[in-house]
XYZ file of C-alpha atoms in Angstrom:
502
model
C -0.084 -0.123 0.078
C 3.024 2.341 0.864
C 4.418 2.068 -2.653
C 1.214 2.540 -4.292
C 0.640 5.659 -2.383
C 3.981 6.891 -3.259
C 3.768 5.973 -6.547
C 0.591 8.086 -7.042
C 2.413 11.126 -5.593
C 5.334 10.854 -7.350
C 7.569 13.969 -6.818
C 8.217 15.958 -10.178
C 10.994 15.023 -12.230
C 13.803 17.405 -12.585
C 13.926 18.662 -16.166
C 14.934 16.323 -18.924
C 14.387 16.729 -22.697
C 12.024 13.558 -22.489
C 8.971 13.846 -21.739
C 6.311 11.616 -20.121
C 2.593 12.306 -22.008
C -0.222 10.155 -20.476
C -3.714 9.785 -20.966
C -3.608 9.960 -24.780
C -6.895 8.563 -26.330
C -5.927 5.383 -28.537
C -6.984 6.213 -31.777
C -4.281 9.290 -31.919
C -1.489 8.928 -34.168
C 2.187 9.784 -33.592
C 2.079 12.856 -35.751
C -0.420 14.301 -33.695
C 1.802 13.722 -30.416
C 4.906 15.437 -32.150
C 2.587 17.972 -33.058
C 2.506 19.041 -29.412
C 6.409 19.652 -29.390
C 7.130 21.127 -32.521
C 6.210 24.643 -32.090
C 8.971 24.837 -29.271
C 11.804 22.895 -31.034
C 12.805 19.771 -33.161
C 11.420 16.659 -31.833
C 14.346 14.022 -32.068
C 12.346 10.663 -31.161
C 8.998 9.160 -29.971
C 7.766 6.225 -28.264
C 4.036 5.251 -27.567
C 3.159 2.736 -25.671
C -0.311 1.170 -24.625
C -1.323 1.814 -20.956
C -3.049 -0.903 -18.911
C -6.387 0.557 -19.569
C -7.055 -0.250 -23.084
C -8.635 3.180 -23.963
C -5.387 5.388 -23.281
C -2.002 5.633 -24.699
C 0.931 6.856 -23.164
C 3.803 8.417 -25.137
C 7.759 9.411 -24.468
C 8.615 12.336 -26.358
C 12.435 13.479 -26.961
C 13.022 17.078 -27.420
C 16.403 18.084 -29.280
C 17.569 20.120 -26.102
C 16.537 20.499 -22.487
C 15.450 24.242 -23.344
C 12.691 23.143 -25.849
C 11.274 20.541 -23.158
C 11.364 23.151 -20.281
C 9.497 25.809 -22.676
C 6.989 22.958 -23.839
C 6.244 22.293 -20.275
C 5.981 25.895 -18.971
C 3.424 26.359 -22.078
C 1.236 23.259 -21.397
C 1.275 23.483 -17.604
C -1.201 26.179 -17.100
C -2.985 25.605 -20.592
C -3.640 21.733 -20.295
C -3.481 20.468 -24.301
C -6.404 18.242 -26.051
C -5.977 15.602 -28.324
C -9.313 14.479 -29.936
C -11.114 16.346 -27.476
C -9.279 14.647 -24.421
C -7.020 16.484 -22.071
C -3.495 15.074 -22.133
C -0.904 15.554 -19.285
C 2.758 16.362 -19.900
C 5.508 16.039 -17.164
C 9.476 15.425 -17.312
C 10.441 11.872 -17.562
C 13.370 10.176 -15.297
C 15.000 9.398 -18.683
C 17.390 11.607 -20.276
C 17.760 10.108 -23.509
C 15.144 7.833 -25.400
C 16.271 4.501 -26.732
C 13.875 1.356 -27.080
C 14.901 -1.987 -25.872
C 12.189 -4.671 -27.068
C 13.423 -7.491 -24.883
C 12.562 -6.166 -21.622
C 9.614 -3.821 -23.171
C 10.886 -0.846 -21.452
C 12.657 2.576 -22.076
C 16.436 2.978 -21.450
C 18.461 6.143 -21.034
C 21.064 5.696 -23.453
C 23.372 8.183 -25.543
C 21.249 9.877 -27.898
C 21.302 8.584 -31.335
C 22.856 10.446 -34.018
C 19.884 10.499 -36.236
C 16.096 10.280 -35.084
C 15.857 6.640 -35.999
C 16.127 4.851 -32.770
C 12.136 4.080 -32.544
C 12.093 0.334 -33.312
C 8.662 -1.268 -34.208
C 8.280 -4.075 -31.647
C 5.348 -5.420 -29.463
C 5.012 -2.331 -27.956
C 2.409 -0.630 -30.077
C 4.689 2.204 -31.222
C 3.889 4.325 -33.771
C 6.404 7.000 -34.875
C 6.373 9.659 -37.782
C 10.114 9.940 -37.242
C 10.510 5.963 -38.098
C 8.690 6.379 -41.398
C 10.559 6.092 -44.580
C 13.096 3.496 -43.102
C 12.860 5.023 -39.636
C 15.430 7.595 -40.760
C 14.678 11.387 -41.074
C 15.390 11.879 -44.904
C 17.248 14.692 -46.014
C 14.992 17.203 -47.908
C 14.534 20.675 -48.497
C 11.524 23.052 -47.260
C 9.474 23.147 -50.819
C 6.761 20.882 -51.319
C 5.309 19.996 -54.688
C 1.337 19.457 -54.297
C -0.878 17.571 -57.146
C -4.636 17.539 -56.240
C -6.688 14.982 -57.860
C -10.395 15.226 -58.474
C -10.853 18.773 -58.192
C -14.297 19.002 -58.254
C -14.572 21.966 -55.816
C -12.645 24.871 -55.909
C -9.033 24.922 -54.537
C -7.646 28.552 -54.169
C -4.230 29.721 -53.176
C -5.952 30.711 -49.849
C -7.367 27.374 -48.967
C -3.984 25.927 -49.659
C -2.554 28.751 -46.986
C -5.075 27.987 -44.645
C -4.506 23.840 -44.521
C -0.378 24.049 -44.959
C -0.097 26.903 -42.204
C -1.091 24.597 -39.335
C 2.150 22.766 -39.863
C 4.271 25.986 -40.162
C 4.891 29.320 -41.527
C 4.450 29.136 -45.043
C 6.473 31.709 -47.020
C 5.548 31.397 -50.606
C 2.891 29.389 -52.963
C 2.882 29.240 -56.611
C -0.216 27.365 -58.332
C -0.083 26.030 -62.014
C -1.755 23.288 -64.592
C 0.706 20.843 -65.803
C -0.199 17.718 -67.780
C -3.809 18.455 -67.205
C -3.272 18.337 -63.513
C -3.782 21.059 -60.783
C -0.192 21.431 -59.065
C 1.406 24.022 -56.366
C 4.694 24.540 -55.020
C 4.685 25.658 -51.464
C 7.787 26.722 -49.491
C 7.873 26.723 -45.538
C 10.561 28.628 -43.641
C 11.656 25.505 -42.191
C 12.366 21.844 -43.797
C 11.047 20.096 -40.749
C 7.536 21.921 -41.203
C 7.735 20.469 -44.480
C 8.518 17.229 -43.664
C 5.499 16.936 -41.121
C 3.161 18.540 -43.503
C 3.944 15.779 -46.219
C 3.602 13.165 -43.530
C 0.239 14.232 -42.248
C -1.403 15.614 -45.348
C -0.308 13.262 -48.167
C -3.251 11.137 -49.453
C -6.218 13.275 -47.723
C -9.130 15.115 -49.244
C -9.553 18.949 -48.909
C -13.349 18.284 -48.994
C -15.108 15.020 -48.602
C -14.694 12.846 -51.221
C -12.744 15.037 -53.570
C -9.780 17.135 -54.213
C -7.062 14.641 -52.816
C -3.655 15.830 -51.906
C -0.626 14.103 -53.263
C 2.831 15.466 -51.742
C 6.498 15.248 -52.775
C 9.230 17.127 -51.771
C 10.525 19.444 -54.701
C 13.972 19.452 -56.095
C 13.606 23.532 -56.087
C 15.268 24.738 -52.767
C 13.626 28.210 -53.106
C 10.769 29.637 -55.014
C 11.114 32.931 -56.931
C 7.679 34.754 -56.835
C 7.334 37.728 -59.206
C 3.473 38.663 -58.518
C 1.340 38.499 -55.541
C -2.145 37.237 -57.028
C -4.639 34.507 -56.928
C -1.802 32.089 -58.694
C 1.476 33.168 -56.821
C 2.136 34.870 -53.528
C 5.117 35.698 -51.327
C 3.801 36.080 -47.956
C 6.839 37.849 -46.871
C 6.632 40.707 -49.286
C 3.752 43.273 -49.423
C 5.448 45.413 -51.901
C 5.267 42.637 -55.165
C 3.077 44.007 -58.049
C -0.551 42.106 -58.621
C 0.749 41.364 -62.391
C -1.518 40.618 -65.249
C -5.198 39.703 -64.773
C -8.489 40.523 -62.756
C -7.790 41.479 -59.153
C -9.892 39.221 -57.093
C -8.847 38.830 -53.376
C -11.895 39.021 -51.601
C -11.266 36.050 -49.621
C -7.511 36.558 -49.694
C -4.628 36.648 -47.107
C -2.781 39.019 -49.568
C -0.285 39.968 -47.289
C 1.099 38.393 -43.799
C 0.313 42.059 -42.328
C -3.318 42.251 -43.591
C -5.446 39.369 -41.826
C -8.630 41.486 -41.170
C -10.494 39.315 -43.869
C -10.176 35.960 -42.384
C -12.002 35.098 -39.331
C -9.725 33.194 -36.496
C -11.289 30.996 -33.831
C -10.350 31.472 -30.485
C -7.512 28.928 -29.839
C -5.392 28.189 -26.707
C -2.597 25.708 -28.268
C 0.851 26.342 -29.581
C 1.298 28.529 -32.668
C 0.702 26.725 -35.992
C -1.178 23.536 -34.906
C -4.510 22.743 -34.561
C -5.944 20.294 -31.877
C -5.657 16.735 -33.841
C -3.623 18.705 -36.646
C -7.313 20.022 -37.640
C -8.547 16.780 -38.532
C -12.631 16.172 -37.749
C -12.717 14.616 -34.205
C -12.677 10.656 -34.378
C -11.385 10.650 -38.001
C -7.524 11.123 -38.014
C -7.818 10.533 -41.961
C -10.688 11.941 -42.714
C -11.102 15.223 -45.065
C -9.617 18.513 -44.151
C -12.732 20.346 -43.634
C -12.498 24.188 -44.855
C -15.480 26.037 -43.762
C -16.575 29.118 -45.221
C -18.723 31.467 -43.142
C -22.222 33.100 -44.482
C -20.085 36.790 -45.365
C -18.538 35.835 -48.604
C -14.638 36.515 -48.410
C -14.629 35.647 -44.285
C -12.928 32.033 -43.948
C -13.200 30.506 -40.616
C -10.519 28.108 -40.638
C -10.009 25.833 -37.561
C -6.708 25.733 -35.660
C -4.972 29.103 -37.076
C -4.146 30.968 -34.140
C -5.500 34.376 -34.360
C -3.731 35.617 -31.169
C -0.985 38.588 -31.480
C -0.096 38.635 -27.749
C 3.257 36.607 -27.162
C 4.220 35.023 -23.976
C 8.010 35.607 -23.569
C 9.760 33.748 -20.591
C 13.205 32.559 -19.176
C 14.270 36.523 -19.406
C 17.161 37.968 -17.419
C 15.141 39.897 -15.036
C 18.221 42.049 -14.140
C 18.635 43.235 -17.748
C 15.382 42.962 -19.591
C 13.360 46.336 -19.982
C 9.858 46.947 -21.786
C 12.033 49.266 -24.176
C 14.332 46.409 -24.843
C 11.607 43.853 -26.003
C 9.998 46.816 -27.860
C 13.056 47.267 -30.229
C 14.072 43.810 -30.688
C 10.157 42.357 -31.326
C 9.714 45.734 -33.341
C 12.317 43.709 -35.601
C 9.535 41.761 -36.806
C 6.246 43.690 -36.683
C 4.926 46.971 -34.952
C 4.687 46.445 -31.211
C 1.602 48.010 -29.436
C 2.333 47.144 -25.659
C 4.882 45.474 -23.283
C 4.202 43.981 -20.098
C 6.792 42.702 -17.901
C 5.440 40.852 -14.898
C 5.266 42.303 -11.880
C 6.091 39.349 -9.243
C 8.226 37.183 -12.133
C 10.235 39.783 -13.868
C 11.657 36.761 -16.137
C 8.391 36.624 -18.080
C 6.935 39.088 -20.242
C 4.060 39.953 -22.687
C 4.494 41.520 -25.983
C 1.278 42.925 -27.870
C 1.795 43.010 -31.756
C -0.236 44.663 -34.459
C -1.393 41.407 -35.722
C -1.390 37.729 -35.272
C 0.877 37.136 -38.473
C 3.433 39.915 -37.175
C 3.381 37.396 -33.976
C 3.891 34.382 -35.668
C 7.063 35.962 -37.532
C 8.199 36.922 -34.205
C 7.908 33.520 -33.126
C 9.789 31.974 -36.054
C 12.590 34.251 -35.824
C 13.061 34.819 -31.863
C 12.080 31.672 -30.006
C 15.229 30.252 -28.735
C 17.373 33.288 -29.309
C 19.873 34.076 -26.488
C 19.198 37.369 -24.869
C 21.107 38.739 -22.115
C 22.521 35.124 -21.155
C 19.637 33.289 -21.397
C 17.720 31.394 -23.864
C 14.369 33.333 -24.699
C 11.163 31.147 -25.318
C 8.439 33.187 -27.068
C 4.828 31.492 -27.782
C 1.667 32.526 -28.159
C -0.107 33.776 -24.777
C -3.783 32.952 -23.568
C -4.402 36.575 -23.195
C -6.034 38.353 -25.954
C -4.467 41.939 -24.986
C -2.518 43.405 -22.639
C -4.434 45.877 -20.063
C -3.071 48.789 -18.835
C -2.414 49.639 -15.191
C -5.429 51.153 -13.665
C -4.733 54.845 -11.974
C -2.734 54.178 -8.878
C -1.940 50.589 -9.607
C 1.638 49.639 -8.376
C 3.441 48.705 -11.869
C 7.117 50.424 -11.638
C 6.854 51.151 -15.223
C 6.711 47.593 -16.484
C 4.077 48.304 -18.693
C 4.380 50.496 -21.543
C 2.088 51.417 -24.551
C 3.661 51.863 -27.837
C 0.786 51.769 -29.968
C 1.801 55.418 -31.089
C 5.506 55.194 -31.371
C 7.220 56.804 -34.313
C 9.717 53.696 -34.320
C 7.202 51.194 -35.940
C 9.034 49.749 -38.946
C 5.670 48.499 -40.720
C 3.211 51.333 -40.676
C 3.935 52.164 -44.503
C 2.406 49.606 -46.287
C 5.237 50.181 -49.185
C 8.147 50.138 -46.794
C 11.254 48.328 -47.897
C 11.425 46.858 -44.408
C 8.960 44.220 -45.598
C 11.659 42.742 -48.044
C 14.456 43.204 -45.192
C 13.227 40.601 -42.565
C 16.139 38.280 -41.616
C 16.917 36.258 -38.869
C 19.119 37.268 -36.034
C 22.379 37.488 -37.174
C 26.362 38.636 -36.150
C 26.245 41.175 -39.143
C 24.186 44.425 -38.685
C 22.990 46.615 -41.508
C 23.006 50.086 -40.407
C 21.331 53.146 -42.208
C 20.505 56.691 -41.817
C 24.303 57.488 -41.067
C 25.260 61.491 -41.256
C 28.049 62.251 -43.737
C 30.283 63.594 -40.654
C 30.337 59.863 -39.017
C 33.488 58.024 -39.836
C 34.181 54.197 -39.392
C 36.117 54.745 -36.226
C 33.092 56.852 -34.664
C 30.724 53.884 -35.297
C 33.198 51.120 -34.141
C 33.760 53.027 -31.300
C 30.063 53.426 -30.571
C 29.292 49.746 -30.702
C 32.661 49.064 -28.729
C 31.339 51.399 -25.816
C 28.045 49.259 -25.774
C 30.289 46.066 -25.277
C 30.537 44.791 -28.670
C 33.517 43.322 -30.448
C 33.720 44.822 -33.767
C 35.160 41.582 -36.154
C 34.658 43.876 -39.479
C 33.182 47.076 -41.049
C 32.022 48.240 -44.179
C 30.384 51.354 -45.848
C 28.109 50.735 -49.176
C 30.144 51.858 -51.957
C 27.242 53.491 -53.606
C 25.416 55.142 -50.619
C 27.754 56.007 -47.724
C 24.516 56.283 -45.365
C 24.553 52.404 -45.181
C 27.154 50.115 -44.050
C 27.432 46.439 -42.378
C 28.932 45.588 -39.115
C 29.978 42.326 -38.013
C 30.285 41.531 -34.591
C 31.633 38.852 -32.085
C 28.212 36.897 -31.923
C 24.424 36.843 -32.600
C 24.271 37.391 -29.059
C 26.112 40.802 -29.430
C 24.530 42.104 -32.261
C 20.944 41.334 -30.735
C 22.267 43.335 -27.433
C 23.836 46.245 -30.166
C 20.550 46.523 -31.982
C 18.449 47.031 -28.557
C 20.944 49.425 -27.642
C 21.728 51.382 -30.715
C 18.445 51.368 -32.790
C 17.425 54.993 -33.210
C 20.776 56.327 -31.542
C 20.805 59.970 -31.475
C 23.888 61.727 -33.744
C 22.616 65.063 -33.134
C 20.813 67.553 -35.564
C 17.828 64.971 -35.565
C 19.819 62.053 -37.293
C 18.955 58.735 -35.618
C 20.742 55.397 -36.617
C 18.728 52.703 -38.229
C 19.818 49.343 -37.172
C 18.694 45.911 -38.484
C 19.553 42.128 -39.014
C 21.661 41.572 -42.244
C 21.386 38.574 -44.233
C 24.872 38.990 -45.579
C 28.082 38.938 -43.646
C 31.351 40.841 -44.471
């Protein structure tokens, strides 16, 4: 009895990159379990076991890093995830690595496998998306080739965007007819997202009984999109021309910063994933029903997050400020409000102008080092940041930046839309006054603690330059410190991340 009692009140394990997930309905697939972890980082292994009760499964999910596992547990502890309408429970496992040993039907901590192929199909009832294709995660790009058969219902670029967005950030789509077939090329920001989309959607129907998807990896590594219209779209570029043809974009998500025409349901899960990957409950192999509301041009798509408020955690409470978060997150969208938690200074809320800017910020900043800590960014359960009431103690931790002149994306024709890049050690500097020299700029960055590894002015325009610093983290700190630096006479430095190196 004592053993049973202590088992029921098991003390919480210390953080591990292996997570134990229990009370999973027995018709849930491996892909659906993996989808819980993907927004927080790469999933390197999965082991699913049948529980003592035939109705439930349990799973061990191995993340690529402890930080990713911690982020996942922190997210799901206050907001219990659901699979097939059932709550599932996540905690750290006693195991530090995941490897199966079928002789003893148990999980054993072993050195991590070099590739994600350590799941063996034995008598444990294991299903693993990572064990597909011979058990080895294939090397592939981020571009998918999609063929749609039995097209008896309309398939638009926007419908493809809605469906494939559940698996990650879609950068570009091009649609065309070839060999009397409807085809499309679709590029994700990350090859892992392309892999899970192919694995989960290949062979499914968009509508019941028609529009069957056949998905392969394209040999192309990058799509070139010249026009934003009904046949092609680059979601990172608002400035592209429409091109030839009639403009018919009532139901469009024409740019990532214009989502007003799309009605998003409330969603409490992680970014980019619907509960049960958006399939109808109880029909994991069923159609991907896309529903359209009564008002033409307003699509109600299940599972795409519509929240513009981010939960940012694992911050350094000694160094972080609302202004610092405003400047950093402002690289990827217009920040309206920032709130650092009064009692937990390592956690903050950041409210972006819209849901797509919020998703961009997650894609680029989640996992980035900031003031010595790995920052975690995910969607918040809050829809807005409340400003403190008059007389309420706040110590300046909540700031409203909705009318700030520093917003980079207010002007829809701004070149900033074309220059959104991940944090890098090389910074792009612009708006440099003619009187400022190379040494002036090097000394400015050195005074903020940066190590300058390289510098060059642009040949055609001496108002712009590239500066290479000692690390990505140094560049992040320098951008926060020096974007909008005042040179005097109303000349302010503009700083952004560069795609180039010197």
